[in-house]
C-alpha positions as a printed Julia matrix, in Angstrom:
329×3 Matrix{Float64}:
 -15.02  -42.73  42.47
 -11.61  -42.9   44.86
  -9.79  -39.7   45.9
  -6.72  -40.3   43.01
  -8.77  -41.8   41.01
 -10.55  -38.32  40.91
  -7.54  -35.83  41.47
  -6.52  -37.5   38.45
  -9.44  -37.11  36.85
  -8.75  -33.02  37.85
  -4.79  -33.09  35.8
  -6.52  -34.1   32.76
  -9.82  -31.59  32.68
  -6.72  -29.25  33.89
  -4.24  -30.4   30.69
  -7.96  -30.59  28.2
  -8.82  -27.06  29.65
  -4.98  -25.05  29.39
  -2.72  -25.53  27.03
  -0.18  -23.77  28.36
  -0.51  -26.53  31.49
   2.54  -28.82  31.92
   2.71  -31.28  35.06
   6.58  -32.92  35.88
   7.64  -34.66  38.2
   9.92  -38.11  38.65
   7.86  -41.12  37.45
   5.14  -39.25  36.32
   5.12  -40.6   32.67
   3.37  -43.68  31.99
   3.69  -47.22  31.92
   3.89  -46.24  35.66
   2.13  -43.16  36.18
   3.91  -41.45  39.57
   4.13  -42.97  42.77
   1.02  -43.48  43.42
  -0.9   -43.67  39.96
  -2.06  -39.89  40.26
  -0.72  -39.38  36.69
  -1.77  -42.1   35.01
  -2.78  -41.76  31.67
  -1.56  -38.41  31.75
   1.69  -38.74  29.46
  -0.11  -40.33  26.26
  -2.66  -37.7   26.3
  -0.53  -35.3   26.48
   3.32  -36.45  25.65
   4.69  -32.63  25.26
   3.05  -31.67  28.47
   3.88  -33.83  30.86
   7.73  -33.89  31.57
   9.72  -36.7   33.24
  12.68  -35.01  36.22
  15.72  -36.14  37.84
  15.77  -36.83  41.7
  15.83  -33.31  42.78
  13.45  -31.79  43.95
  15.25  -28.16  44.27
  15.48  -28.84  40.0
  11.63  -29.82  39.16
  10.11  -27.12  41.45
  12.4   -24.43  39.82
  11.66  -25.39  36.42
   8.12  -25.59  37.44
   8.02  -22.74  38.63
  10.32  -20.68  35.56
   7.35  -22.45  33.39
   4.45  -20.37  35.75
   6.76  -17.22  35.04
   6.55  -17.15  31.87
   3.14  -17.08  31.47
   2.45  -21.17  31.71
   0.91  -22.94  34.37
   2.63  -25.73  36.0
   2.03  -29.23  38.15
   4.87  -30.04  40.12
   4.63  -33.48  42.07
   7.38  -33.79  44.81
   7.22  -37.81  45.32
   6.61  -37.64  48.43
   5.98  -34.55  50.33
   8.73  -34.57  53.27
  10.86  -33.9   50.24
   9.43  -30.18  49.86
  12.17  -29.52  52.32
  14.8   -30.02  49.47
  12.38  -27.05  47.28
  12.5   -24.73  50.51
  14.62  -22.03  48.64
  12.47  -22.07  45.39
   9.51  -22.28  46.5
   9.84  -19.47  49.7
  12.88  -17.49  48.43
  11.88  -17.34  44.12
   8.29  -18.48  43.79
   6.86  -17.05  46.34
   8.54  -13.95  46.41
   8.56  -13.51  42.0
   4.58  -12.97  42.81
   5.17   -8.95  44.04
   8.92   -8.12  43.91
   9.3    -7.0   40.38
   7.75   -3.17  41.06
   3.64   -4.51  40.35
   2.13   -7.69  40.95
   3.62  -11.37  38.21
   0.54  -13.76  37.86
   2.31  -17.26  39.23
  -0.19  -19.84  37.98
   2.26  -22.65  40.09
   0.75  -25.89  42.2
   3.23  -28.21  43.91
   1.65  -31.65  44.89
   2.39  -33.36  48.4
   2.12  -36.36  49.18
   2.11  -36.18  52.96
   1.42  -38.35  55.89
   1.71  -41.56  57.31
  -0.57  -44.77  57.92
   1.12  -46.88  55.84
   4.17  -48.07  56.58
   7.18  -45.87  54.94
   9.02  -44.85  57.71
  10.7   -41.28  59.44
  11.79  -39.6   56.13
   8.7   -40.8   54.03
   5.25  -39.94  56.12
   5.55  -36.79  57.4
   3.32  -33.75  57.7
   5.02  -30.69  57.32
   2.24  -27.83  56.2
   3.56  -25.96  59.52
   6.59  -25.11  57.92
   5.35  -22.79  55.23
   2.41  -21.18  57.36
   3.09  -17.6   56.8
   4.88  -17.21  53.6
   3.48  -13.86  51.97
   2.64  -15.13  48.17
   2.58  -19.21  49.02
  -0.65  -20.53  49.83
  -1.75  -24.1   51.44
  -4.38  -26.26  50.71
  -4.8   -29.45  51.77
  -7.18  -32.29  49.81
 -10.18  -34.13  51.34
 -12.68  -36.69  50.25
 -14.8   -33.78  50.42
 -14.23  -31.22  48.01
 -14.14  -32.25  44.31
 -10.02  -31.94  42.95
 -11.31  -30.14  39.57
 -12.36  -27.55  41.63
  -9.78  -27.42  43.9
  -7.12  -26.79  41.46
  -9.63  -24.67  39.79
  -9.63  -21.89  42.79
  -5.18  -22.45  43.17
  -4.72  -21.95  39.12
  -7.3   -18.8   39.73
  -4.74  -17.71  42.75
  -2.41  -16.08  40.91
   0.32  -17.86  43.35
   2.46  -20.81  44.13
   0.42  -23.3   46.2
   1.18  -26.38  48.44
  -0.97  -29.06  47.49
  -0.33  -31.69  50.29
  -2.68  -35.13  49.51
  -2.72  -37.41  52.73
  -1.61  -40.51  51.36
  -4.45  -42.8   52.5
  -7.16  -40.58  50.55
  -6.15  -42.11  47.91
  -7.78  -45.28  48.53
 -10.49  -43.66  49.79
 -14.28  -43.16  47.67
 -15.08  -39.27  47.79
 -17.88  -37.99  49.61
 -19.22  -39.2   52.78
 -19.33  -42.63  53.69
 -21.42  -42.58  57.98
 -24.68  -42.87  57.5
 -24.37  -40.79  60.4
 -23.46  -37.89  59.3
 -24.25  -35.36  56.24
 -21.24  -33.47  54.13
 -21.98  -30.05  52.39
 -20.26  -27.84  51.16
 -20.23  -23.72  52.18
 -18.09  -22.43  49.37
 -14.58  -24.09  50.06
 -15.79  -25.29  53.35
 -17.38  -28.65  53.91
 -19.45  -28.42  57.11
 -20.21  -32.32  58.46
 -23.48  -32.39  60.48
 -25.37  -35.28  61.93
 -28.48  -36.16  60.18
 -30.91  -35.77  63.35
 -31.71  -31.74  62.42
 -32.33  -31.13  66.21
 -28.53  -32.4   66.46
 -26.66  -30.59  64.01
 -28.46  -26.86  64.89
 -26.86  -27.41  68.47
 -23.71  -29.39  68.62
 -21.6   -30.15  71.62
 -18.47  -29.49  70.57
 -17.13  -28.4   66.87
 -13.8   -29.73  65.0
 -11.14  -28.38  62.63
  -9.07  -30.45  60.71
  -7.72  -30.78  57.38
  -8.88  -33.32  54.94
  -6.26  -35.25  56.02
  -7.31  -36.34  59.36
 -11.34  -36.14  59.05
 -11.71  -39.72  58.96
 -10.1   -39.98  61.73
 -12.29  -36.58  63.27
 -15.36  -38.29  61.9
 -14.9   -41.88  63.38
 -14.35  -39.9   67.3
 -17.47  -38.17  66.12
 -18.78  -41.3   65.57
 -17.88  -42.95  69.17
 -19.0   -39.83  71.09
 -21.97  -39.9   69.69
 -23.41  -43.72  69.34
 -21.83  -44.33  72.75
 -21.63  -40.66  74.76
 -24.81  -39.37  73.16
 -22.67  -36.19  72.08
 -23.23  -34.62  68.85
 -20.42  -32.3   67.12
 -20.13  -30.68  64.23
 -17.01  -31.06  61.74
 -15.53  -28.16  59.47
 -13.05  -29.04  56.84
 -11.0   -25.92  55.25
  -9.52  -27.22  51.53
  -7.2   -23.71  51.81
  -4.99  -23.14  55.12
  -3.63  -20.55  54.51
  -4.39  -18.18  54.33
  -7.06  -19.05  56.3
 -10.51  -17.74  55.19
 -11.83  -17.52  58.98
 -14.72  -15.36  58.25
 -16.25  -18.85  56.62
 -15.33  -20.54  59.28
 -17.14  -18.5   62.03
 -20.8   -18.88  61.47
 -20.43  -22.9   62.26
 -18.66  -22.13  65.86
 -19.11  -22.22  69.04
 -18.67  -22.78  72.55
 -15.99  -26.0   72.63
 -13.56  -25.98  69.99
 -10.69  -27.75  68.95
  -7.68  -28.54  65.92
  -7.13  -32.03  65.34
  -4.01  -32.36  62.81
  -1.41  -35.02  62.03
   1.79  -33.12  62.53
   3.19  -32.13  65.79
   3.09  -29.57  68.9
   4.7   -26.38  68.05
   4.14  -23.36  65.74
   1.31  -25.68  63.6
  -1.64  -24.6   61.36
  -3.74  -25.54  64.96
  -2.47  -23.08  66.24
  -2.43  -20.06  63.47
  -6.51  -21.03  63.32
  -6.83  -21.17  67.22
  -4.85  -17.1   67.09
  -7.43  -16.13  64.68
 -10.55  -17.55  66.07
  -9.82  -16.1   69.72
  -9.18  -12.66  67.8
 -13.29  -12.35  66.59
 -15.27  -14.9   69.15
 -13.35  -14.78  72.36
 -16.47  -14.11  73.86
 -19.02  -16.97  72.15
 -16.33  -19.51  73.82
 -16.35  -21.81  77.06
 -12.36  -21.59  77.12
  -9.35  -21.95  74.18
  -9.51  -23.65  71.47
  -7.71  -27.0   72.51
  -4.77  -28.78  69.47
  -4.35  -32.54  69.21
  -1.78  -33.64  66.74
   0.33  -36.61  66.56
   3.52  -37.35  69.9
   6.86  -35.72  68.83
   8.51  -38.69  67.29
   9.6   -40.15  64.23
   7.76  -41.92  62.44
   7.8   -46.16  62.73
   7.32  -48.27  59.79
   6.11  -51.07  61.7
   2.02  -50.7   61.83
   1.85  -51.6   65.4
   4.56  -48.61  66.72
   3.18  -46.34  63.66
   0.02  -46.0   65.65
   1.37  -45.23  68.83
   2.94  -41.95  67.82
   0.07  -40.46  64.77
  -2.34  -38.75  65.56
  -5.56  -41.44  66.26
  -9.48  -41.35  66.88
  -9.3   -42.37  69.48
  -7.15  -39.15  71.11
  -9.49  -36.78  69.16
 -11.87  -38.46  71.01
 -10.24  -37.99  74.57
  -9.29  -34.52  73.94
 -13.11  -33.67  72.95
 -13.94  -35.19  76.17
 -11.47  -32.95  78.43
 -12.38  -29.64  77.11
 -16.24  -30.36  77.18
 -15.37  -31.16  80.7
 -13.53  -27.3   81.09
């Protein structure tokens, strides 16, 4: 099953299980079924609870927050995550605040889906990874889709939090298969954390380095890990948390030590990776060989042309090089 199909099935399951659940967004109705076909079939099965909206990210996010505020479960789709910027006020000044500003905690079951990232030739304003701009907002949780986490479980976790959640979905994942495809590695779940180790037990027990990355860049990290293992006999571990913020750093700690690197597609400066490094440094500085290394995309707009896009976005070779530099100390 492809990742998009898994997410589509998860949305069908949510609407099946929760009669208060609504899905809304631009062009989400059949026969179009959303820009990436993730909402395909929903409006046919649930015509009263799948709502198409005008092209207004602030408006549709505000409606979703209102639905959640009155006791419903709302899933809003922003067609391209870049335009979550247009919903910043509704997310940060209304939805996130409404959880706690009325004198007692008010559950707000609200998910805002944000297709994100480059690699598909959509150009500067439809290819960004804006996760860092929402890190640290009280009452707003951030999740990222991955091929290792069943989206039905992820949706359930976001609903159970009872607070607004942004769900970043890297667009390059939609057509990729769920699960682990590389035969040199084996993935397992430790709660909400995916742990990917070499299949050889001796290598898995003593990795030379650890990469922490969101789901959207996991395949690039695995490509780097494969080349390091095959070409240089350097073995590593990959950690992919489902929830980016608030980060469950305690879940990471048993799997960390020595050389640690955080890879993400966003640009440098005020990043999720910086938050990871800060929390890790506070807890296990004495177990590290040096500071946590951060690797990002270039500080540039994202071109449409594929060959130029590859020069800007985070690549497996950049991760490979960063690991080698970290191991050199």
